[in-house]
Amino acid sequence: MNKIIEFKNGEKKINKKKIAIVTTLVIILIALIVIIAVYANNKEFRDFMDKYILRKDVYSENVPTIELNSYSNNNVIAFDNTICVLSENTLKKYNSSGKQTAEIKLQINNPVYSTAGKYLAIGEKNSQKAYLISGENIVWEKEVEGNISKINVNENGYVSIIVTGTTYKSVIITLDEKGNELFKNFLANTTAIDTSISKDNKYMAYAEINTGGTSVKSNVKIISIDNARTENEEPVVYTYEAEDNNLIINIKYQDKDRLVCMFDSSIYLIYDNKAEEILKLKEDNKKIIFGDIELSNYAIRLQEESAGLFSSGNTVLDIKNVLTGKTNNSTIEGIARDLYCYNDIVAINLGTEVDFLNTTGWLVKRYNSSQEVRNIVIGRGIAGIVYIDKIEIVNL
C-alpha cells in the first residue's frame, strides 16, 4: 500500500507521486466548493453557468413534439412521467420522446381530473362516469348519482368526488383504492369547493362556502376516515372558520398530515388542530400576482417588482416550506403571465419563455419559443408546452 511517507533502511522517504495525487484532489475539492458557493450566492455567475456550461436552455425547434388534430377537442394531461391526450373517448399516452406508448378507451370527453404518484382519477364533468387509472390499466370505473364537479386522488389511490345536482347542494363520496365506497358527506346548505385525502389515508378534508347570508363564509373541515366508516364517533375532528368574505379556493394535504389551504387573500397551514397564516396574497405596497399550493411540502407566491423606467420589471418568488417554515426567495427577469406547480417544479410563463425552477428557486430548464405560450402541463420529470396543433416536450 502506498504511503506519503515511507521508511527505507531506517530513513524517511517522501512518496512524491502520492503527494501530487492528494494535492490535486484537494485542489479539485476546494475548487468545487468555491464554484458551488459562488453559484448559490451570485446570480450573474449562476446565469452564466446555467446557459453556457450546464446548457439548461432548450429551444422550441429542438424538442420532441406530439402532433395534435387542431379540429378535435384535445384535453392534455401530465400523468406520472407521461403526457396524455384525451380526445374522442380515447386517452393516448406519450413518453418523453413523444412516442405513443398506450391507448385507453374512456367514456369521457369533458374531463375533471387529479393525479398523484402513479394514479390518475378522472371523471366526466357534470355527468356520472368516473375512473381510476394506474399506468396503462383501468383500476376501476363507476357511475355516481348526480353530476361530478371535482375529483381528487392521493398517492395511495384513495379518491374523493364532489357531486352536485341531487337534493343536497353538494355530496362528497370517498372511495378506497379499489373503488369501494367508504362514506358520503351530505352538505345541505353549503357548496363543496375542494377535497383532499391525507397521505396516510387517515383524514379527508373538504372546503365549503356558504353564500346564504349577507357575506360569503368559508369553512374547512377535517374528517376522520375511521370515524366516518364506523360511525361510532363524531367524524369531524376539526373545523376552521375563515373570516367573512375570505374566499377558499383549494386545499391540499402535504406530508405529516399538514393541510395547506389557499384563500383569495392568504395561504393557511392547518396542523394539530391549529390554523396559521403562512403567506399573504394581499399585502400593502406589494403587487402579489399569483399563489399556489400544488408543490410537495411548499406553498408559493409571486410578486411583481418594478425594475426601472426602461425595464418591464421582475418577478419575485417566495417559496415557503410548510414543514420547516423556511422561505426560499428568488428573482427572475420579466413579469410572470402564469404559474404552474407540480411536486418540486415551479413553471413560470413569461410569454415566449418558460422558466422551470426547483423549490430552492434555482433554474432547472429554460424553454424558449418564437410564439406565445398558452398552457403548460407538468409531470414527473416531464413538461408539455401546449399549443393548438402540437405539444412540445421539455425533459426536466
Coordinates of C-alpha atoms in Angstrom, one line a residue, residues 141-395:
E141 CA -64.8 2.6 -13.2
K142 CA -68.2 3.5 -11.9
E143 CA -71.2 5.8 -12.2
V144 CA -72.2 8.1 -9.4
E145 CA -75.6 9.6 -8.6
G146 CA -75.6 13.3 -9.5
N147 CA -73.1 15.4 -11.5
I148 CA -69.4 15.3 -10.9
S149 CA -67.9 18.7 -10.3
K150 CA -64.5 17.8 -8.9
I151 CA -62.4 14.7 -8.2
N152 CA -59.2 14.2 -6.2
V153 CA -56.8 11.3 -5.6
N154 CA -54.0 10.7 -3.2
E155 CA -50.7 8.7 -3.7
N156 CA -52.4 5.5 -2.4
G157 CA -55.3 5.6 -4.9
Y158 CA -57.9 6.9 -2.4
V159 CA -60.4 9.1 -4.3
S160 CA -62.9 11.8 -3.2
I161 CA -65.6 13.1 -5.6
I162 CA -67.7 16.2 -5.3
V163 CA -71.2 15.7 -6.8
T164 CA -73.9 18.3 -7.4
G165 CA -77.4 18.1 -8.9
T166 CA -79.0 16.0 -6.1
T167 CA -81.4 17.1 -3.3
Y168 CA -78.3 18.4 -1.5
K169 CA -76.2 21.3 -2.6
S170 CA -73.1 19.0 -2.6
V171 CA -72.4 15.4 -1.8
I172 CA -68.8 14.2 -1.2
I173 CA -68.1 10.5 -2.0
T174 CA -64.9 8.9 -0.6
L175 CA -63.6 5.7 -2.1
D176 CA -60.7 3.4 -1.3
E177 CA -58.1 2.3 -3.9
K178 CA -60.3 -0.5 -5.2
G179 CA -63.3 1.8 -5.7
N180 CA -65.2 0.7 -2.6
E181 CA -67.3 3.5 -1.1
L182 CA -66.1 4.3 2.4
F183 CA -68.7 7.0 3.2
K184 CA -70.6 10.1 2.0
N185 CA -70.9 13.6 3.3
F186 CA -74.1 15.4 2.6
L187 CA -74.0 19.2 2.5
A188 CA -77.5 20.7 2.6
N189 CA -76.7 24.4 3.0
T190 CA -73.1 24.8 1.7
T191 CA -71.2 24.1 -1.5
A192 CA -68.1 21.9 -1.6
I193 CA -65.2 23.6 -3.3
D194 CA -62.4 21.1 -2.9
T195 CA -61.3 18.0 -1.1
S196 CA -58.0 16.3 -0.2
I197 CA -57.1 13.0 1.4
S198 CA -54.1 12.7 3.7
K199 CA -51.1 10.6 2.5
D200 CA -51.7 8.1 5.3
N201 CA -55.4 7.7 4.4
K202 CA -56.4 8.8 7.9
Y203 CA -58.2 12.1 7.0
M204 CA -60.4 13.6 4.3
A205 CA -60.6 17.3 4.4
Y206 CA -63.1 19.5 2.4
A207 CA -63.5 23.2 1.8
E208 CA -67.0 24.6 1.7
I209 CA -68.6 28.0 1.1
N210 CA -71.9 29.4 2.3
T211 CA -73.4 32.2 0.2
G212 CA -76.8 32.3 2.0
G213 CA -76.0 35.2 4.3
T214 CA -75.0 38.8 3.7
S215 CA -71.4 37.8 3.3
V216 CA -69.6 34.7 1.9
K217 CA -68.5 32.3 4.6
S218 CA -65.7 29.7 4.0
N219 CA -65.0 26.7 6.2
V220 CA -62.5 23.9 6.1
K221 CA -63.5 20.6 7.8
I222 CA -61.3 17.6 8.6
I223 CA -63.0 14.2 8.7
S224 CA -61.5 11.1 10.4
I225 CA -62.0 8.4 7.8
D226 CA -62.1 5.7 10.5
N227 CA -64.8 7.5 12.5
A228 CA -66.8 8.2 9.3
R229 CA -66.7 4.5 8.3
T230 CA -67.6 3.0 11.7
E231 CA -70.0 5.8 12.7
N232 CA -69.0 5.2 16.4
E233 CA -67.6 8.6 16.9
E234 CA -68.1 12.1 15.6
P235 CA -66.3 12.1 12.1
V236 CA -65.5 15.9 12.1
V237 CA -62.3 16.3 14.1
Y238 CA -61.5 19.9 13.3
T239 CA -63.3 22.9 11.7
Y240 CA -61.6 26.1 10.6
E241 CA -64.0 29.0 10.1
A242 CA -62.4 31.8 8.0
E243 CA -63.2 35.4 8.4
D244 CA -66.2 36.7 6.4
N245 CA -65.5 37.2 2.6
N246 CA -62.2 35.3 2.8
L247 CA -62.9 33.0 -0.1
I248 CA -61.5 29.5 -0.1
I249 CA -60.0 28.4 -3.4
N250 CA -58.4 25.0 -2.9
I251 CA -56.8 22.7 -0.3
K252 CA -54.0 20.1 -0.3
Y253 CA -52.6 17.6 2.2
Q254 CA -48.8 17.6 2.5
D255 CA -46.5 15.3 4.5
K256 CA -47.1 14.7 8.2
D257 CA -50.9 15.4 7.9
R258 CA -50.3 19.1 7.2
L259 CA -53.2 20.6 5.3
V260 CA -52.4 23.7 3.2
C261 CA -55.4 25.9 2.4
M262 CA -55.4 28.7 -0.2
F263 CA -57.8 31.6 0.2
D264 CA -58.1 34.6 -2.1
S265 CA -56.2 36.7 0.4
S266 CA -53.8 34.3 2.1
I267 CA -52.5 30.8 2.5
Y268 CA -53.0 28.9 5.7
L269 CA -51.5 25.8 7.3
I270 CA -53.7 23.6 9.4
Y271 CA -51.8 21.2 11.6
D272 CA -52.5 19.6 15.0
N273 CA -55.9 21.3 15.2
K274 CA -54.5 24.8 14.7
A275 CA -54.6 27.2 11.7
E276 CA -51.7 29.5 10.9
E277 CA -51.3 32.1 8.1
I278 CA -48.1 31.3 6.3
L279 CA -48.2 33.6 3.2
K280 CA -50.2 36.7 2.4
L281 CA -51.7 37.0 -1.1
K282 CA -52.9 40.6 -0.5
E283 CA -50.4 42.9 1.2
D284 CA -50.0 46.7 1.2
N285 CA -47.2 48.0 -1.0
K286 CA -46.7 44.6 -2.7
K287 CA -48.2 43.6 -6.0
I288 CA -48.8 39.9 -5.5
I289 CA -49.9 38.3 -8.8
F290 CA -50.1 34.5 -8.2
G291 CA -50.2 32.0 -5.4
D292 CA -50.2 28.2 -5.4
I293 CA -50.2 25.2 -3.0
E294 CA -49.6 22.3 -5.5
L295 CA -45.9 21.8 -4.7
S296 CA -44.8 19.0 -2.4
N297 CA -44.5 20.5 1.1
Y298 CA -44.2 24.0 -0.2
A299 CA -46.5 27.0 -0.8
I300 CA -45.6 29.8 -3.2
R301 CA -46.5 33.3 -4.1
L302 CA -45.2 35.6 -6.9
Q303 CA -44.8 39.3 -6.7
E304 CA -44.3 41.8 -9.5
E305 CA -41.4 44.1 -8.9
S306 CA -40.7 47.3 -10.8
A307 CA -37.2 47.4 -12.3
G308 CA -37.0 50.9 -13.6
L309 CA -38.1 53.1 -16.4
F310 CA -36.7 51.1 -19.3
S311 CA -37.4 47.6 -18.0
S312 CA -40.6 45.6 -17.9
G313 CA -39.9 44.5 -14.3
N314 CA -39.0 41.4 -12.4
T315 CA -40.9 38.5 -10.7
V316 CA -40.0 37.7 -7.1
L317 CA -40.7 34.2 -5.8
D318 CA -41.4 33.4 -2.1
I319 CA -41.4 29.6 -1.7
K320 CA -42.4 28.6 1.8
N321 CA -41.6 25.1 3.3
V322 CA -44.7 24.1 5.2
L323 CA -42.7 21.6 7.3
T324 CA -39.8 23.8 8.5
G325 CA -41.2 27.3 8.0
K326 CA -38.2 28.3 6.0
T327 CA -38.7 30.6 2.9
N328 CA -36.6 30.5 -0.2
N329 CA -36.5 33.7 -2.2
S330 CA -35.6 34.1 -5.9
T331 CA -35.9 36.8 -8.6
I332 CA -36.3 36.2 -12.3
E333 CA -36.3 38.8 -15.1
G334 CA -39.7 39.6 -16.6
I335 CA -43.3 39.6 -15.4
A336 CA -45.0 36.2 -14.9
R337 CA -48.1 35.7 -17.0
D338 CA -49.0 32.4 -15.4
L339 CA -47.8 30.0 -12.7
Y340 CA -47.9 26.2 -12.8
C341 CA -46.6 23.9 -10.0
Y342 CA -46.2 20.1 -9.5
N343 CA -44.2 18.2 -6.9
D344 CA -40.9 20.1 -6.8
I345 CA -41.1 22.0 -10.0
V346 CA -42.3 25.6 -10.5
A347 CA -43.0 26.7 -14.1
I348 CA -43.3 30.4 -14.8
N349 CA -44.7 31.5 -18.1
L350 CA -43.1 34.8 -19.2
G351 CA -44.7 34.9 -22.7
T352 CA -42.3 33.3 -25.2
E353 CA -40.1 31.9 -22.4
V354 CA -40.9 29.4 -19.6
D355 CA -38.6 29.1 -16.6
F356 CA -38.7 25.8 -14.8
L357 CA -37.3 26.2 -11.2
N358 CA -36.9 23.9 -8.3
T359 CA -38.1 24.7 -4.7
T360 CA -34.8 26.4 -3.9
G361 CA -35.6 28.9 -6.7
W362 CA -32.8 27.6 -9.0
L363 CA -33.2 27.1 -12.7
V364 CA -33.8 23.5 -13.9
K365 CA -34.6 24.3 -17.6
R366 CA -35.5 27.4 -19.6
Y367 CA -37.7 26.9 -22.6
N368 CA -37.6 29.4 -25.4
S369 CA -40.2 29.8 -28.2
S370 CA -41.0 32.1 -31.1
Q371 CA -44.7 32.2 -30.2
E372 CA -46.7 32.9 -27.1
V373 CA -47.1 30.0 -24.6
R374 CA -50.7 29.4 -23.7
N375 CA -50.7 26.4 -21.4
I376 CA -48.3 24.1 -19.6
V377 CA -48.7 20.7 -18.0
I378 CA -46.1 19.1 -15.7
G379 CA -45.5 15.5 -14.6
R380 CA -42.6 13.6 -13.1
G381 CA -39.5 14.7 -14.9
I382 CA -41.5 15.9 -17.9
A383 CA -43.5 19.0 -19.0
G384 CA -45.7 19.7 -22.0
I385 CA -45.9 23.1 -23.7
V386 CA -49.4 23.0 -25.2
Y387 CA -50.3 24.8 -28.5
I388 CA -53.4 24.3 -30.7
D389 CA -51.8 21.9 -33.1
K390 CA -48.9 20.4 -31.0
I391 CA -47.4 19.7 -27.7
E392 CA -43.7 20.4 -27.2
I393 CA -42.0 18.2 -24.6
V394 CA -39.4 19.5 -22.1
N395 CA -37.5 16.9 -20.2

